[in-house]
C-alpha atoms as a printed R data frame, in Angstrom:
    type eleno elety resid chain resno       x       y       z
1   ATOM     1    CA   MET     A     1 -21.996  -4.627 -12.718
2   ATOM     2    CA   GLY     A     2 -18.342  -4.599 -11.590
3   ATOM     3    CA   ILE     A     3 -17.032  -6.436  -8.549
4   ATOM     4    CA   LEU     A     4 -16.786  -3.167  -6.635
5   ATOM     5    CA   ASP     A     5 -20.203  -1.809  -7.672
6   ATOM     6    CA   GLY     A     6 -21.393   0.661  -5.024
7   ATOM     7    CA   LYS     A     7 -18.241   0.406  -2.912
8   ATOM     8    CA   ARG     A     8 -16.607   3.500  -1.370
9   ATOM     9    CA   LEU     A     9 -12.848   3.285  -1.153
10  ATOM    10    CA   LEU     A    10 -10.068   5.365   0.357
11  ATOM    11    CA   VAL     A    11  -6.826   5.047  -1.609
12  ATOM    12    CA   THR     A    12  -3.475   6.315  -0.310
13  ATOM    13    CA   GLY     A    13  -0.174   6.583  -2.124
14  ATOM    14    CA   VAL     A    14  -1.202   8.021  -5.540
15  ATOM    15    CA   LEU     A    15   1.875  10.068  -6.649
16  ATOM    16    CA   THR     A    16   2.160   9.388 -10.393
17  ATOM    17    CA   ASP     A    17   0.287   7.302 -12.958
18  ATOM    18    CA   ALA     A    18   2.979   4.630 -12.541
19  ATOM    19    CA   SER     A    19   1.987   4.108  -8.879
20  ATOM    20    CA   ILE     A    20   0.383   0.795  -8.074
21  ATOM    21    CA   ALA     A    21  -2.114   2.847  -6.026
22  ATOM    22    CA   PHE     A    22  -3.080   4.861  -9.136
23  ATOM    23    CA   HIS     A    23  -3.920   1.708 -10.991
24  ATOM    24    CA   VAL     A    24  -5.890   0.369  -7.958
25  ATOM    25    CA   ALA     A    25  -7.912   3.597  -8.062
26  ATOM    26    CA   ARG     A    26  -8.378   3.338 -11.849
27  ATOM    27    CA   LEU     A    27  -9.457  -0.282 -11.772
28  ATOM    28    CA   ALA     A    28 -11.636   0.300  -8.753
29  ATOM    29    CA   GLN     A    29 -13.546   3.020 -10.553
30  ATOM    30    CA   GLU     A    30 -13.873   0.812 -13.647
31  ATOM    31    CA   GLU     A    31 -15.383  -1.864 -11.397
32  ATOM    32    CA   GLY     A    32 -17.957   0.489  -9.999
33  ATOM    33    CA   ALA     A    33 -16.380   2.064  -6.903
34  ATOM    34    CA   THR     A    34 -16.377   5.601  -5.707
35  ATOM    35    CA   VAL     A    35 -12.783   6.536  -4.827
36  ATOM    36    CA   VAL     A    36 -11.382   9.132  -2.459
37  ATOM    37    CA   LEU     A    37  -7.620   9.729  -2.516
38  ATOM    38    CA   THR     A    38  -5.284  11.016   0.138
39  ATOM    39    CA   SER     A    39  -2.111  13.082  -0.057
40  ATOM    40    CA   TYR     A    40  -0.253  15.683   1.960
41  ATOM    41    CA   GLY     A    41   2.312  18.463   1.981
42  ATOM    42    CA   ARG     A    42   4.485  19.037  -1.089
43  ATOM    43    CA   VAL     A    43   2.852  16.229  -3.087
44  ATOM    44    CA   LEU     A    44  -0.735  17.249  -2.499
45  ATOM    45    CA   SER     A    45  -0.880  19.274  -5.738
46  ATOM    46    CA   LEU     A    46   0.742  16.439  -7.609
47  ATOM    47    CA   THR     A    47  -1.816  13.938  -6.439
48  ATOM    48    CA   ARG     A    48  -4.641  16.320  -7.429
49  ATOM    49    CA   ARG     A    49  -3.151  16.662 -10.873
50  ATOM    50    CA   ILE     A    50  -2.669  12.921 -11.341
51  ATOM    51    CA   ALA     A    51  -6.226  12.303 -10.080
52  ATOM    52    CA   GLY     A    52  -7.356  14.060 -13.239
53  ATOM    53    CA   ARG     A    53  -6.083  11.115 -15.236
54  ATOM    54    CA   LEU     A    54  -8.451   8.676 -13.581
55  ATOM    55    CA   PRO     A    55 -11.656   7.607 -15.432
56  ATOM    56    CA   ALA     A    56 -13.739   9.776 -13.090
57  ATOM    57    CA   ALA     A    57 -12.987  12.751 -10.853
58  ATOM    58    CA   ALA     A    58 -11.661  11.697  -7.452
59  ATOM    59    CA   PRO     A    59 -11.465  14.090  -4.468
60  ATOM    60    CA   VAL     A    60  -8.198  14.320  -2.521
61  ATOM    61    CA   VAL     A    61  -8.211  14.709   1.270
62  ATOM    62    CA   GLU     A    62  -5.108  15.758   3.234
63  ATOM    63    CA   LEU     A    63  -3.555  13.059   5.379
64  ATOM    64    CA   ASP     A    64  -0.092  12.725   6.798
65  ATOM    65    CA   VAL     A    65  -0.153   9.357   8.501
66  ATOM    66    CA   THR     A    66   2.475  10.513  11.018
67  ATOM    67    CA   SER     A    67   0.199  13.387  12.157
68  ATOM    68    CA   ASP     A    68  -2.164  12.701  15.045
69  ATOM    69    CA   ASP     A    69  -4.213  15.776  13.977
70  ATOM    70    CA   ASP     A    70  -4.623  14.568  10.407
71  ATOM    71    CA   LEU     A    71  -5.560  11.059  11.581
72  ATOM    72    CA   ALA     A    72  -8.152  12.470  13.993
73  ATOM    73    CA   ALA     A    73  -9.645  14.602  11.213
74  ATOM    74    CA   LEU     A    74  -9.696  11.867   8.568
75  ATOM    75    CA   ALA     A    75 -13.226  10.658   9.080
76  ATOM    76    CA   ASP     A    76 -14.679  14.201   8.905
77  ATOM    77    CA   ARG     A    77 -12.640  14.965   5.808
78  ATOM    78    CA   VAL     A    78 -13.772  11.833   4.054
79  ATOM    79    CA   ARG     A    79 -17.397  12.418   5.018
80  ATOM    80    CA   GLU     A    80 -17.301  15.641   2.940
81  ATOM    81    CA   HIS     A    81 -17.272  13.343  -0.102
82  ATOM    82    CA   VAL     A    82 -18.796   9.994   0.856
83  ATOM    83    CA   ASP     A    83 -20.964   8.881   3.748
84  ATOM    84    CA   GLY     A    84 -18.731   5.940   4.728
85  ATOM    85    CA   LEU     A    85 -16.144   3.492   3.505
86  ATOM    86    CA   ASP     A    86 -16.133  -0.103   2.412
87  ATOM    87    CA   GLY     A    87 -12.386  -0.410   1.919
88  ATOM    88    CA   VAL     A    88  -8.993   1.244   2.360
89  ATOM    89    CA   LEU     A    89  -5.780   0.806   0.408
90  ATOM    90    CA   HIS     A    90  -2.536   1.376   2.358
91  ATOM    91    CA   SER     A    91   0.192   2.228  -0.091
92  ATOM    92    CA   ILE     A    92   2.609   4.059   2.173
93  ATOM    93    CA   GLY     A    93   6.276   3.449   2.753
94  ATOM    94    CA   PHE     A    94   9.423   5.467   3.387
95  ATOM    95    CA   ALA     A    95  12.916   4.921   4.779
96  ATOM    96    CA   PRO     A    96  15.570   7.681   5.097
97  ATOM    97    CA   GLU     A    97  18.572   7.286   2.835
98  ATOM    98    CA   ALA     A    98  20.729   6.252   5.795
99  ATOM    99    CA   ALA     A    99  18.459   3.246   6.347
100 ATOM   100    CA   LEU     A   100  19.075   1.828   2.876
101 ATOM   101    CA   GLY     A   101  21.937   0.925   0.560
102 ATOM   102    CA   GLY     A   102  24.098  -1.453   2.675
103 ATOM   103    CA   ASN     A   103  24.289   0.736   5.745
104 ATOM   104    CA   PHE     A   104  22.315  -1.720   7.924
105 ATOM   105    CA   LEU     A   105  24.896  -2.046  10.766
106 ATOM   106    CA   HIS     A   106  25.379   1.708  11.053
107 ATOM   107    CA   THR     A   107  21.879   3.088  10.730
108 ATOM   108    CA   ALA     A   108  20.948   5.206  13.747
109 ATOM   109    CA   TRP     A   109  17.700   4.716  15.664
110 ATOM   110    CA   PRO     A   110  16.013   7.942  14.497
111 ATOM   111    CA   ASP     A   111  16.258   6.753  10.908
112 ATOM   112    CA   VAL     A   112  15.018   3.287  11.768
113 ATOM   113    CA   ALA     A   113  12.197   4.802  13.793
114 ATOM   114    CA   THR     A   114  11.077   6.857  10.802
115 ATOM   115    CA   ALA     A   115  11.047   3.801   8.517
116 ATOM   116    CA   LEU     A   116   8.999   1.799  11.067
117 ATOM   117    CA   HIS     A   117   6.606   4.639  11.783
118 ATOM   118    CA   VAL     A   118   5.822   5.531   8.139
119 ATOM   119    CA   SER     A   119   6.011   2.017   6.641
120 ATOM   120    CA   ALA     A   120   4.507  -0.211   9.369
121 ATOM   121    CA   PHE     A   121   2.820   1.633  12.250
122 ATOM   122    CA   SER     A   122   0.968   3.685   9.704
123 ATOM   123    CA   LEU     A   123  -1.095   0.637   8.706
124 ATOM   124    CA   LYS     A   124  -2.498   0.501  12.222
125 ATOM   125    CA   ALA     A   125  -2.889   4.267  12.460
126 ATOM   126    CA   LEU     A   126  -4.722   4.537   9.083
127 ATOM   127    CA   THR     A   127  -6.996   1.569   9.821
128 ATOM   128    CA   VAL     A   128  -8.036   2.863  13.219
129 ATOM   129    CA   ALA     A   129  -8.626   6.359  11.808
130 ATOM   130    CA   ALA     A   130 -10.893   4.850   9.101
131 ATOM   131    CA   LEU     A   131 -12.908   2.570  11.469
132 ATOM   132    CA   PRO     A   132 -15.578   5.112  12.275
133 ATOM   133    CA   LEU     A   133 -16.386   5.105   8.595
134 ATOM   134    CA   MET     A   134 -16.743   1.319   8.412
135 ATOM   135    CA   PRO     A   135 -19.421   0.409  10.993
136 ATOM   136    CA   ALA     A   136 -20.574  -2.542   8.886
137 ATOM   137    CA   GLY     A   137 -17.042  -3.795   8.282
138 ATOM   138    CA   GLY     A   138 -15.025  -3.812   5.078
139 ATOM   139    CA   ALA     A   139 -11.593  -4.513   3.711
140 ATOM   140    CA   VAL     A   140  -8.113  -3.111   4.335
141 ATOM   141    CA   VAL     A   141  -5.430  -3.950   1.841
142 ATOM   142    CA   GLY     A   142  -1.764  -2.980   2.152
143 ATOM   143    CA   LEU     A   143   1.060  -3.129  -0.362
144 ATOM   144    CA   ASP     A   144   4.040  -5.210   0.698
145 ATOM   145    CA   PHE     A   145   7.387  -6.403  -0.566
146 ATOM   146    CA   ASP     A   146   8.288  -9.986   0.499
147 ATOM   147    CA   ALA     A   147   9.980  -9.761   3.887
148 ATOM   148    CA   ALA     A   148  10.783 -13.495   4.255
149 ATOM   149    CA   VAL     A   149  14.391 -12.960   3.098
150 ATOM   150    CA   ALA     A   150  17.018 -10.283   3.366
151 ATOM   151    CA   TRP     A   151  17.312  -8.416   0.113
152 ATOM   152    CA   PRO     A   152  20.535  -6.635  -0.971
153 ATOM   153    CA   LYS     A   153  20.549  -2.972   0.053
154 ATOM   154    CA   TYR     A   154  16.938  -3.060   1.240
155 ATOM   155    CA   ASP     A   155  18.111  -3.056   4.829
156 ATOM   156    CA   TRP     A   156  15.771  -1.370   7.338
157 ATOM   157    CA   MET     A   157  12.991  -1.071   4.830
158 ATOM   158    CA   GLY     A   158  12.980  -4.849   4.768
159 ATOM   159    CA   VAL     A   159  12.664  -4.837   8.544
160 ATOM   160    CA   ALA     A   160   9.811  -2.360   8.222
161 ATOM   161    CA   LYS     A   161   8.054  -4.622   5.731
162 ATOM   162    CA   ALA     A   162   8.396  -7.507   8.184
163 ATOM   163    CA   ALA     A   163   6.775  -5.276  10.816
164 ATOM   164    CA   LEU     A   164   4.053  -4.355   8.297
165 ATOM   165    CA   GLU     A   165   3.254  -8.025   7.782
166 ATOM   166    CA   SER     A   166   3.056  -8.670  11.554
167 ATOM   167    CA   THR     A   167   0.935  -5.553  11.993
168 ATOM   168    CA   ALA     A   168  -1.534  -6.836   9.405
169 ATOM   169    CA   ARG     A   169  -1.870 -10.164  11.229
170 ATOM   170    CA   TYR     A   170  -2.609  -8.446  14.567
171 ATOM   171    CA   LEU     A   171  -5.091  -6.117  12.943
172 ATOM   172    CA   ALA     A   172  -6.776  -9.077  11.321
173 ATOM   173    CA   ARG     A   173  -7.079 -10.716  14.762
174 ATOM   174    CA   ASP     A   174  -8.490  -7.695  16.493
175 ATOM   175    CA   LEU     A   175 -10.777  -6.372  13.746
176 ATOM   176    CA   GLY     A   176 -12.203  -9.674  12.469
177 ATOM   177    CA   PRO     A   177 -15.039  -9.561  15.041
178 ATOM   178    CA   ARG     A   178 -16.007  -6.120  13.576
179 ATOM   179    CA   GLY     A   179 -16.185  -7.562  10.097
180 ATOM   180    CA   VAL     A   180 -12.968  -5.914   8.849
181 ATOM   181    CA   ARG     A   181 -10.640  -8.035   6.732
182 ATOM   182    CA   VAL     A   182  -6.938  -7.024   6.628
183 ATOM   183    CA   ASN     A   183  -4.677  -8.477   3.895
184 ATOM   184    CA   LEU     A   184  -1.479  -7.620   2.060
185 ATOM   185    CA   VAL     A   185  -0.381  -7.859  -1.540
186 ATOM   186    CA   ALA     A   186   3.348  -8.641  -1.807
187 ATOM   187    CA   ALA     A   187   4.161  -7.239  -5.239
188 ATOM   188    CA   GLY     A   188   7.234  -7.869  -7.254
189 ATOM   189    CA   PRO     A   189   9.435  -4.852  -8.116
190 ATOM   190    CA   VAL     A   190   7.663  -2.127 -10.049
191 ATOM   191    CA   LYS     A   191   9.244   1.060 -11.387
192 ATOM   192    CA   THR     A   192   7.459   3.618  -9.225
193 ATOM   193    CA   MET     A   193   8.611   6.878  -7.712
194 ATOM   194    CA   ALA     A   194   9.225   5.033  -4.432
195 ATOM   195    CA   ALA     A   195  11.373   2.480  -6.164
196 ATOM   196    CA   LYS     A   196  13.711   5.173  -7.465
197 ATOM   197    CA   SER     A   197  14.740   5.900  -3.877
198 ATOM   198    CA   ILE     A   198  15.970   2.355  -3.293
199 ATOM   199    CA   PRO     A   199  19.734   1.990  -4.043
200 ATOM   200    CA   GLY     A   200  20.404  -0.779  -6.521
201 ATOM   201    CA   PHE     A   201  16.753  -1.186  -7.439
202 ATOM   202    CA   GLU     A   202  17.753  -2.231 -10.994
203 ATOM   203    CA   ASP     A   203  19.555  -5.217  -9.504
204 ATOM   204    CA   PHE     A   204  16.131  -6.788  -8.847
205 ATOM   205    CA   ARG     A   205  15.604  -7.038 -12.601
206 ATOM   206    CA   GLY     A   206  18.125  -9.840 -12.917
207 ATOM   207    CA   VAL     A   207  16.601 -11.750 -10.006
208 ATOM   208    CA   TRP     A   208  13.088 -11.640 -11.479
209 ATOM   209    CA   GLU     A   209  14.261 -12.390 -15.015
210 ATOM   210    CA   ALA     A   210  16.035 -15.488 -13.738
211 ATOM   211    CA   ARG     A   211  13.525 -16.747 -11.181
212 ATOM   212    CA   ALA     A   212   9.957 -15.752 -12.118
213 ATOM   213    CA   PRO     A   213   8.300 -18.792 -13.651
214 ATOM   214    CA   LEU     A   214   5.467 -16.573 -14.941
215 ATOM   215    CA   GLY     A   215   7.802 -13.779 -16.011
216 ATOM   216    CA   TRP     A   216   7.709 -10.280 -14.690
217 ATOM   217    CA   ASP     A   217   7.537  -6.809 -16.160
218 ATOM   218    CA   LEU     A   218   8.951  -4.079 -13.890
219 ATOM   219    CA   SER     A   219   7.008  -1.432 -15.852
220 ATOM   220    CA   ASP     A   220   3.601  -3.065 -15.356
221 ATOM   221    CA   PRO     A   221   1.851  -2.266 -12.023
222 ATOM   222    CA   GLU     A   222  -1.508  -3.736 -13.109
223 ATOM   223    CA   PRO     A   223  -1.085  -7.324 -11.848
224 ATOM   224    CA   ALA     A   224  -0.551  -6.099  -8.315
225 ATOM   225    CA   ALA     A   225  -3.365  -3.587  -8.678
226 ATOM   226    CA   ARG     A   226  -5.762  -6.267  -9.832
227 ATOM   227    CA   ALA     A   227  -4.969  -8.315  -6.702
228 ATOM   228    CA   CYS     A   228  -5.713  -5.350  -4.494
229 ATOM   229    CA   VAL     A   229  -9.003  -4.750  -6.212
230 ATOM   230    CA   ALA     A   230 -10.002  -8.388  -5.797
231 ATOM   231    CA   LEU     A   231  -9.227  -8.288  -2.046
232 ATOM   232    CA   LEU     A   232 -11.199  -5.056  -1.682
233 ATOM   233    CA   SER     A   233 -14.212  -6.762  -3.225
234 ATOM   234    CA   ASP     A   234 -16.616  -9.233  -1.653
235 ATOM   235    CA   TRP     A   235 -14.996 -12.158  -3.432
236 ATOM   236    CA   PHE     A   236 -12.739 -12.914  -0.385
237 ATOM   237    CA   PRO     A   237 -15.314 -12.821   2.406
238 ATOM   238    CA   ARG     A   238 -13.467 -15.090   4.814
239 ATOM   239    CA   THR     A   239  -9.849 -14.261   3.993
240 ATOM   240    CA   THR     A   240  -7.915 -12.184   6.428
241 ATOM   241    CA   GLY     A   241  -4.346 -11.952   7.736
242 ATOM   242    CA   GLU     A   242  -3.192 -13.165   4.343
243 ATOM   243    CA   ILE     A   243  -0.273 -12.182   2.147
244 ATOM   244    CA   VAL     A   244  -1.038 -12.632  -1.545
245 ATOM   245    CA   HIS     A   245   2.121 -12.757  -3.600
246 ATOM   246    CA   VAL     A   246   1.935 -11.111  -7.009
247 ATOM   247    CA   ASP     A   247   5.535 -11.519  -8.130
248 ATOM   248    CA   GLY     A   248   5.501 -13.889 -11.029
249 ATOM   249    CA   GLY     A   249   6.172 -16.777  -8.574
250 ATOM   250    CA   VAL     A   250   9.634 -15.670  -7.369
251 ATOM   251    CA   HIS     A   251   8.672 -16.146  -3.697
252 ATOM   252    CA   ALA     A   252   8.171 -19.907  -4.328
253 ATOM   253    CA   ILE     A   253  11.375 -20.573  -6.226
254 ATOM   254    CA   GLY     A   254  14.694 -21.390  -4.491
255 ATOM   255    CA   ALA     A   255  17.958 -19.615  -5.328
């Protein structure tokens, strides 16, 4: 038996087989879970194709987390494949180009609003949309990037990650009585499709090479994925509102 034996999980954010979310889905299946993926728009066909690389077939339901209609329809769409959920992975983030790259002082509100909506508010929106499928409780896990400091060129995405962290705490407060745990995994930098849109992403390599006491491999998403799978399991029954750092220890080491 795996640690997710019999669990039903909804996994967002699978774009390529380099995605942390892809490896969460893969490991979850290997640990006994039934997985349903989400995607939308132009990347829907891409997600369906990548889903074929998982150990078992995984259905893909349409979900744009900024669409009220999609959020309202989520429970019914998921019920076409499973009768409920035990866990949800939030692997969603986006900031317009103008909100990144050293433009912090000049970014206009519409671009900031987009970053906050997609990258932070979506955690609340997704969780609330999934609640009807989790009457007995369950686990929500979101992917984070440490927002305790200001990173070069990360700009308003860093602010959005700080908002994500706060959102997770408030969700943990309000959903704990319903048996829903809400936690984040703050992963070190990984070469994903999302990372390619961050100006100066390669600069992080030097930081992690110099400061990670356990070392860090930017091409290996599995350490972060393993942490997500653990938090989606029953092995953390009284842990909520937590941020688990999977970054080789960089967050604990001074400059």
